[in-house]
PDB file of C-alpha atoms in Angstrom:
ATOM      1  CA  UNK X  14      16.183 220.761 117.894  1.00  0.00           C
ATOM      2  CA  UNK X  15      18.573 217.703 118.180  1.00  0.00           C
ATOM      3  CA  UNK X  16      21.552 219.058 119.416  1.00  0.00           C
ATOM      4  CA  UNK X  17      24.831 217.067 118.193  1.00  0.00           C
ATOM      5  CA  UNK X  18      23.645 215.796 114.878  1.00  0.00           C
ATOM      6  CA  UNK X  19      25.878 215.999 112.944  1.00  0.00           C
ATOM      7  CA  UNK X  20      29.944 215.651 113.679  1.00  0.00           C
ATOM      8  CA  UNK X  21      32.752 217.367 111.319  1.00  0.00           C
ATOM      9  CA  UNK X  22      36.345 216.180 111.238  1.00  0.00           C
ATOM     10  CA  UNK X  23      38.962 218.101 111.244  1.00  0.00           C
ATOM     11  CA  UNK X  24      42.840 217.507 110.564  1.00  0.00           C
ATOM     12  CA  UNK X  25      44.010 216.394 113.651  1.00  0.00           C
ATOM     13  CA  UNK X  26      46.043 219.193 115.719  1.00  0.00           C
ATOM     14  CA  UNK X  27      50.189 218.689 114.571  1.00  0.00           C
ATOM     15  CA  UNK X  28      48.444 218.661 111.012  1.00  0.00           C
ATOM     16  CA  UNK X  29      46.272 222.473 111.105  1.00  0.00           C
ATOM     17  CA  UNK X  30      49.791 223.357 113.065  1.00  0.00           C
ATOM     18  CA  UNK X  31      51.386 222.568 109.933  1.00  0.00           C
ATOM     19  CA  UNK X  32      49.452 223.813 107.778  1.00  0.00           C
ATOM     20  CA  UNK X  33      48.784 227.603 109.067  1.00  0.00           C
ATOM     21  CA  UNK X  34      52.302 227.769 109.850  1.00  0.00           C
ATOM     22  CA  UNK X  35      53.699 226.800 106.144  1.00  0.00           C
ATOM     23  CA  UNK X  36      51.958 230.567 104.995  1.00  0.00           C
ATOM     24  CA  UNK X  37      53.343 231.894 107.787  1.00  0.00           C
ATOM     25  CA  UNK X  38      56.608 231.164 107.400  1.00  0.00           C
ATOM     26  CA  UNK X  39      57.012 231.644 103.665  1.00  0.00           C
ATOM     27  CA  UNK X  40      54.308 234.890 104.114  1.00  0.00           C
ATOM     28  CA  UNK X  41      55.823 236.817 106.972  1.00  0.00           C
ATOM     29  CA  UNK X  42      58.730 235.255 109.227  1.00  0.00           C
ATOM     30  CA  UNK X  43      61.148 234.142 106.723  1.00  0.00           C
ATOM     31  CA  UNK X  44      61.058 237.411 104.682  1.00  0.00           C
ATOM     32  CA  UNK X  45      61.148 239.554 108.077  1.00  0.00           C
ATOM     33  CA  UNK X  46      64.635 237.186 109.364  1.00  0.00           C
ATOM     34  CA  UNK X  47      65.742 237.616 105.952  1.00  0.00           C
ATOM     35  CA  UNK X  48      66.102 241.198 105.715  1.00  0.00           C
ATOM     36  CA  UNK X  49      67.538 241.524 109.377  1.00  0.00           C
ATOM     37  CA  UNK X  50      70.548 239.445 109.112  1.00  0.00           C
ATOM     38  CA  UNK X  51      70.814 240.639 105.789  1.00  0.00           C
ATOM     39  CA  UNK X  52      70.457 244.798 106.890  1.00  0.00           C
ATOM     40  CA  UNK X  53      72.592 244.121 110.140  1.00  0.00           C
ATOM     41  CA  UNK X  54      74.938 242.744 107.295  1.00  0.00           C
ATOM     42  CA  UNK X  55      75.202 243.910 104.524  1.00  0.00           C
ATOM     43  CA  UNK X  56      73.026 247.286 104.617  1.00  0.00           C
ATOM     44  CA  UNK X  57      70.047 248.599 103.596  1.00  0.00           C
ATOM     45  CA  UNK X  58      69.824 246.981  99.744  1.00  0.00           C
ATOM     46  CA  UNK X  59      70.567 243.895 101.011  1.00  0.00           C
ATOM     47  CA  UNK X  60      68.020 243.076 103.114  1.00  0.00           C
ATOM     48  CA  UNK X  61      65.091 244.711 100.696  1.00  0.00           C
ATOM     49  CA  UNK X  62      66.242 242.846  98.062  1.00  0.00           C
ATOM     50  CA  UNK X  63      66.653 238.903 100.962  1.00  0.00           C
ATOM     51  CA  UNK X  64      63.066 239.403 101.814  1.00  0.00           C
ATOM     52  CA  UNK X  65      61.497 240.242  98.213  1.00  0.00           C
ATOM     53  CA  UNK X  66      63.595 237.273  96.419  1.00  0.00           C
ATOM     54  CA  UNK X  67      62.854 235.114  99.342  1.00  0.00           C
ATOM     55  CA  UNK X  68      59.169 235.493  98.398  1.00  0.00           C
ATOM     56  CA  UNK X  69      59.762 235.252  95.180  1.00  0.00           C
ATOM     57  CA  UNK X  70      61.212 231.695  95.314  1.00  0.00           C
ATOM     58  CA  UNK X  71      58.321 230.788  97.093  1.00  0.00           C
ATOM     59  CA  UNK X  72      55.709 231.392  94.415  1.00  0.00           C
ATOM     60  CA  UNK X  73      58.250 230.290  91.958  1.00  0.00           C
ATOM     61  CA  UNK X  74      58.997 226.620  94.081  1.00  0.00           C
ATOM     62  CA  UNK X  75      54.780 226.772  94.443  1.00  0.00           C
ATOM     63  CA  UNK X  76      54.105 226.843  90.311  1.00  0.00           C
ATOM     64  CA  UNK X  77      56.918 225.046  89.168  1.00  0.00           C
ATOM     65  CA  UNK X  78      55.498 222.069  92.069  1.00  0.00           C
ATOM     66  CA  UNK X  79      52.371 222.793  90.343  1.00  0.00           C
ATOM     67  CA  UNK X  80      50.792 223.805  94.453  1.00  0.00           C
ATOM     68  CA  UNK X  81      48.012 226.004  95.125  1.00  0.00           C
ATOM     69  CA  UNK X  82      49.916 229.220  95.728  1.00  0.00           C
ATOM     70  CA  UNK X  83      47.881 230.499  99.308  1.00  0.00           C
ATOM     71  CA  UNK X  84      46.176 233.774  98.851  1.00  0.00           C
ATOM     72  CA  UNK X  85      47.736 235.153 102.247  1.00  0.00           C
ATOM     73  CA  UNK X  86      51.505 234.606 100.187  1.00  0.00           C
ATOM     74  CA  UNK X  87      50.164 236.266  96.986  1.00  0.00           C
ATOM     75  CA  UNK X  88      49.201 239.444  98.839  1.00  0.00           C
ATOM     76  CA  UNK X  89      51.643 240.037 101.673  1.00  0.00           C
ATOM     77  CA  UNK X  90      54.220 239.306  98.150  1.00  0.00           C
ATOM     78  CA  UNK X  91      52.630 242.261  96.397  1.00  0.00           C
ATOM     79  CA  UNK X  92      52.264 244.227  99.200  1.00  0.00           C
ATOM     80  CA  UNK X  93      56.411 243.294  99.465  1.00  0.00           C
ATOM     81  CA  UNK X  94      56.916 244.678  95.983  1.00  0.00           C
ATOM     82  CA  UNK X  95      56.017 247.628  96.586  1.00  0.00           C
ATOM     83  CA  UNK X  96      57.433 247.943  99.740  1.00  0.00           C
ATOM     84  CA  UNK X  97      61.011 247.396  98.621  1.00  0.00           C
ATOM     85  CA  UNK X  98      60.014 250.098  95.878  1.00  0.00           C
ATOM     86  CA  UNK X  99      59.249 252.886  98.391  1.00  0.00           C
ATOM     87  CA  UNK X 100      62.696 251.317 100.319  1.00  0.00           C
ATOM     88  CA  UNK X 101      65.180 251.048  97.536  1.00  0.00           C
ATOM     89  CA  UNK X 102      63.085 254.840  96.477  1.00  0.00           C
ATOM     90  CA  UNK X 103      63.408 257.077  99.934  1.00  0.00           C
ATOM     91  CA  UNK X 104      65.962 255.211 101.187  1.00  0.00           C
ATOM     92  CA  UNK X 105      64.125 254.909 104.539  1.00  0.00           C
ATOM     93  CA  UNK X 106      64.202 252.012 106.806  1.00  0.00           C
ATOM     94  CA  UNK X 107      61.025 254.245 108.603  1.00  0.00           C
ATOM     95  CA  UNK X 108      59.013 254.508 105.140  1.00  0.00           C
ATOM     96  CA  UNK X 109      59.762 251.244 104.513  1.00  0.00           C
ATOM     97  CA  UNK X 110      58.069 249.340 107.701  1.00  0.00           C
ATOM     98  CA  UNK X 111      55.457 252.351 107.678  1.00  0.00           C
ATOM     99  CA  UNK X 112      53.778 249.875 105.004  1.00  0.00           C
ATOM    100  CA  UNK X 113      53.546 247.587 107.074  1.00  0.00           C
ATOM    101  CA  UNK X 114      51.907 249.284 109.875  1.00  0.00           C
ATOM    102  CA  UNK X 115      50.009 251.050 107.411  1.00  0.00           C
ATOM    103  CA  UNK X 116      48.435 247.708 106.293  1.00  0.00           C
ATOM    104  CA  UNK X 117      46.983 247.065 109.882  1.00  0.00           C
ATOM    105  CA  UNK X 118      44.358 249.455 108.267  1.00  0.00           C
ATOM    106  CA  UNK X 119      44.143 248.611 105.079  1.00  0.00           C
ATOM    107  CA  UNK X 120      43.407 244.968 106.034  1.00  0.00           C
ATOM    108  CA  UNK X 121      40.917 245.929 108.336  1.00  0.00           C
ATOM    109  CA  UNK X 122      39.226 248.254 105.635  1.00  0.00           C
ATOM    110  CA  UNK X 123      39.342 245.100 103.192  1.00  0.00           C
ATOM    111  CA  UNK X 124      37.589 243.038 105.599  1.00  0.00           C
ATOM    112  CA  UNK X 125      34.858 246.092 106.405  1.00  0.00           C
ATOM    113  CA  UNK X 126      34.321 246.383 102.874  1.00  0.00           C
ATOM    114  CA  UNK X 127      33.807 242.870 101.878  1.00  0.00           C
ATOM    115  CA  UNK X 128      31.345 241.947 104.250  1.00  0.00           C
ATOM    116  CA  UNK X 129      28.662 242.113 101.486  1.00  0.00           C
ATOM    117  CA  UNK X 130      30.152 239.010 100.036  1.00  0.00           C
ATOM    118  CA  UNK X 131      28.659 235.308  99.658  1.00  0.00           C
ATOM    119  CA  UNK X 132      32.763 234.724 100.866  1.00  0.00           C
ATOM    120  CA  UNK X 133      33.717 237.481 103.121  1.00  0.00           C
ATOM    121  CA  UNK X 134      38.000 238.126 103.242  1.00  0.00           C
ATOM    122  CA  UNK X 135      38.628 236.413 105.954  1.00  0.00           C
ATOM    123  CA  UNK X 136      36.958 233.094 105.082  1.00  0.00           C
ATOM    124  CA  UNK X 137      39.247 232.555 102.097  1.00  0.00           C
ATOM    125  CA  UNK X 138      42.378 233.744 104.056  1.00  0.00           C
ATOM    126  CA  UNK X 139      41.157 230.775 106.103  1.00  0.00           C
ATOM    127  CA  UNK X 140      41.135 228.546 103.536  1.00  0.00           C
ATOM    128  CA  UNK X 141      44.825 228.676 103.794  1.00  0.00           C
ATOM    129  CA  UNK X 142      44.893 228.106 107.590  1.00  0.00           C
ATOM    130  CA  UNK X 143      42.531 225.216 107.879  1.00  0.00           C
ATOM    131  CA  UNK X 144      41.204 223.132 105.219  1.00  0.00           C
ATOM    132  CA  UNK X 145      37.234 223.077 105.807  1.00  0.00           C
ATOM    133  CA  UNK X 146      34.654 221.142 105.117  1.00  0.00           C
ATOM    134  CA  UNK X 147      32.689 221.784 102.004  1.00  0.00           C
ATOM    135  CA  UNK X 148      29.669 221.671 104.127  1.00  0.00           C
ATOM    136  CA  UNK X 149      30.621 223.448 106.930  1.00  0.00           C
ATOM    137  CA  UNK X 150      31.465 226.544 104.654  1.00  0.00           C
ATOM    138  CA  UNK X 151      28.292 226.759 103.134  1.00  0.00           C
ATOM    139  CA  UNK X 152      26.152 226.469 106.029  1.00  0.00           C
ATOM    140  CA  UNK X 153      24.478 229.625 106.286  1.00  0.00           C
ATOM    141  CA  UNK X 154      25.234 230.009 109.919  1.00  0.00           C
ATOM    142  CA  UNK X 155      29.149 229.835 109.583  1.00  0.00           C
ATOM    143  CA  UNK X 156      28.602 232.106 106.608  1.00  0.00           C
ATOM    144  CA  UNK X 157      27.122 234.641 109.441  1.00  0.00           C
ATOM    145  CA  UNK X 158      29.269 233.843 111.189  1.00  0.00           C
ATOM    146  CA  UNK X 159      32.230 234.684 109.010  1.00  0.00           C
ATOM    147  CA  UNK X 160      30.630 237.670 108.487  1.00  0.00           C
ATOM    148  CA  UNK X 161      30.901 238.840 112.256  1.00  0.00           C
ATOM    149  CA  UNK X 162      34.129 236.786 112.967  1.00  0.00           C
ATOM    150  CA  UNK X 163      35.300 239.541 110.476  1.00  0.00           C
ATOM    151  CA  UNK X 164      34.172 242.576 112.510  1.00  0.00           C
ATOM    152  CA  UNK X 165      36.444 241.266 115.493  1.00  0.00           C
ATOM    153  CA  UNK X 166      40.030 240.620 112.607  1.00  0.00           C
ATOM    154  CA  UNK X 167      38.848 244.749 111.858  1.00  0.00           C
ATOM    155  CA  UNK X 168      39.512 245.564 115.242  1.00  0.00           C
ATOM    156  CA  UNK X 169      42.688 243.210 115.924  1.00  0.00           C
ATOM    157  CA  UNK X 170      44.236 244.729 113.004  1.00  0.00           C
ATOM    158  CA  UNK X 171      43.155 248.378 113.996  1.00  0.00           C
ATOM    159  CA  UNK X 172      44.694 248.154 117.242  1.00  0.00           C
ATOM    160  CA  UNK X 173      47.849 246.889 115.939  1.00  0.00           C
ATOM    161  CA  UNK X 174      47.958 248.954 113.187  1.00  0.00           C
ATOM    162  CA  UNK X 175      47.904 252.080 116.219  1.00  0.00           C
ATOM    163  CA  UNK X 176      50.514 250.313 118.183  1.00  0.00           C
ATOM    164  CA  UNK X 177      52.929 249.489 116.084  1.00  0.00           C
ATOM    165  CA  UNK X 178      53.153 252.997 114.262  1.00  0.00           C
ATOM    166  CA  UNK X 179      53.680 254.199 117.957  1.00  0.00           C
ATOM    167  CA  UNK X 180      56.207 252.073 117.686  1.00  0.00           C
ATOM    168  CA  UNK X 181      57.965 252.831 115.374  1.00  0.00           C
ATOM    169  CA  UNK X 182      58.469 256.463 115.452  1.00  0.00           C
ATOM    170  CA  UNK X 183      60.225 256.266 118.817  1.00  0.00           C
ATOM    171  CA  UNK X 184      62.259 253.141 118.780  1.00  0.00           C
ATOM    172  CA  UNK X 185      64.973 252.261 116.271  1.00  0.00           C
ATOM    173  CA  UNK X 186      64.964 249.521 114.020  1.00  0.00           C
ATOM    174  CA  UNK X 187      66.223 246.257 116.009  1.00  0.00           C
ATOM    175  CA  UNK X 188      64.284 247.424 118.247  1.00  0.00           C
ATOM    176  CA  UNK X 189      61.135 247.960 116.121  1.00  0.00           C
ATOM    177  CA  UNK X 190      61.600 244.219 115.131  1.00  0.00           C
ATOM    178  CA  UNK X 191      61.136 242.809 118.404  1.00  0.00           C
ATOM    179  CA  UNK X 192      58.534 245.095 119.471  1.00  0.00           C
ATOM    180  CA  UNK X 193      55.964 244.949 117.043  1.00  0.00           C
ATOM    181  CA  UNK X 194      56.422 241.406 116.054  1.00  0.00           C
ATOM    182  CA  UNK X 195      55.973 239.935 119.908  1.00  0.00           C
ATOM    183  CA  UNK X 196      53.448 242.706 120.281  1.00  0.00           C
ATOM    184  CA  UNK X 197      51.350 241.509 116.814  1.00  0.00           C
ATOM    185  CA  UNK X 198      51.897 237.842 117.333  1.00  0.00           C
ATOM    186  CA  UNK X 199      50.506 238.025 120.768  1.00  0.00           C
ATOM    187  CA  UNK X 200      47.175 240.092 118.784  1.00  0.00           C
ATOM    188  CA  UNK X 201      46.847 237.290 116.709  1.00  0.00           C
ATOM    189  CA  UNK X 202      47.155 234.792 119.034  1.00  0.00           C
ATOM    190  CA  UNK X 203      44.771 236.583 121.325  1.00  0.00           C
ATOM    191  CA  UNK X 204      42.186 236.570 117.840  1.00  0.00           C
ATOM    192  CA  UNK X 205      42.548 233.061 117.350  1.00  0.00           C
ATOM    193  CA  UNK X 206      41.762 231.612 120.809  1.00  0.00           C
ATOM    194  CA  UNK X 207      38.278 233.799 120.847  1.00  0.00           C
ATOM    195  CA  UNK X 208      37.726 232.963 117.119  1.00  0.00           C
ATOM    196  CA  UNK X 209      37.927 229.618 118.302  1.00  0.00           C
ATOM    197  CA  UNK X 210      35.781 230.052 121.034  1.00  0.00           C
ATOM    198  CA  UNK X 211      32.993 231.275 118.797  1.00  0.00           C
ATOM    199  CA  UNK X 212      33.611 229.207 116.076  1.00  0.00           C
ATOM    200  CA  UNK X 213      32.706 225.629 118.126  1.00  0.00           C
ATOM    201  CA  UNK X 214      29.898 228.091 119.520  1.00  0.00           C
ATOM    202  CA  UNK X 215      28.423 228.344 116.217  1.00  0.00           C
ATOM    203  CA  UNK X 216      28.457 225.439 115.304  1.00  0.00           C
ATOM    204  CA  UNK X 217      27.090 224.170 118.616  1.00  0.00           C
ATOM    205  CA  UNK X 218      24.000 226.603 118.322  1.00  0.00           C
ATOM    206  CA  UNK X 219      22.946 224.127 114.725  1.00  0.00           C
ATOM    207  CA  UNK X 220      24.137 221.354 116.111  1.00  0.00           C
ATOM    208  CA  UNK X 221      27.126 220.854 114.717  1.00  0.00           C
ATOM    209  CA  UNK X 222      30.078 219.121 116.808  1.00  0.00           C
ATOM    210  CA  UNK X 223      33.198 219.609 115.519  1.00  0.00           C
ATOM    211  CA  UNK X 224      36.252 217.077 116.605  1.00  0.00           C
ATOM    212  CA  UNK X 225      39.743 217.231 115.560  1.00  0.00           C
ATOM    213  CA  UNK X 226      41.291 213.777 114.188  1.00  0.00           C
ATOM    214  CA  UNK X 227      40.500 211.683 111.818  1.00  0.00           C
ATOM    215  CA  UNK X 228      36.953 210.208 111.269  1.00  0.00           C
ATOM    216  CA  UNK X 229      36.775 207.163 112.465  1.00  0.00           C
ATOM    217  CA  UNK X 230      36.933 204.113 110.137  1.00  0.00           C
ATOM    218  CA  UNK X 231      33.923 201.952 109.101  1.00  0.00           C
ATOM    219  CA  UNK X 232      34.310 198.377 109.647  1.00  0.00           C
TER     220      UNK X 232
END
């Protein structure tokens, strides 16, 4: 079999970072930061409403501008609504943060349950972070890759869930936010690095070369 018969060009590193960073900021980092600031300055309820208000604003802004709603933003907002209701009902920061801890196990289960789908959940979420060409996402080997790498990410979420649950049960809210955020993103970065290596290897096995950056202009 001839190697490198096809070259697939993805956007530049800067473009990929911007594309991936926007949903991450909107759905996770900004709500978390707003909760902590309002929690320390105005109390628990203020932190709840600040985080939820930001997510509602992010969705409304995209609707007004007629932009695509990332799946990760919709999922995180739905979960945040449930977290806010639990937080208001119990008045407990422990139960408020218990849900995102438990949702690691829920995501792991969802990844495993969608393995039998034509496009598993992980493949759909990947669209929010990196716009793959249709010729690439429809390739049989790439479909198999997303099914297999879903097992890796199920493991990542399971480890994340077990770790954050332990920290939540033994640390203060402030320490929990610092330790769980640092630990979670370390696991995620390691998972991304391994996934990218696996992805390139899968492409190479089919004679597909992956290049970062725009395709050269045709003269």
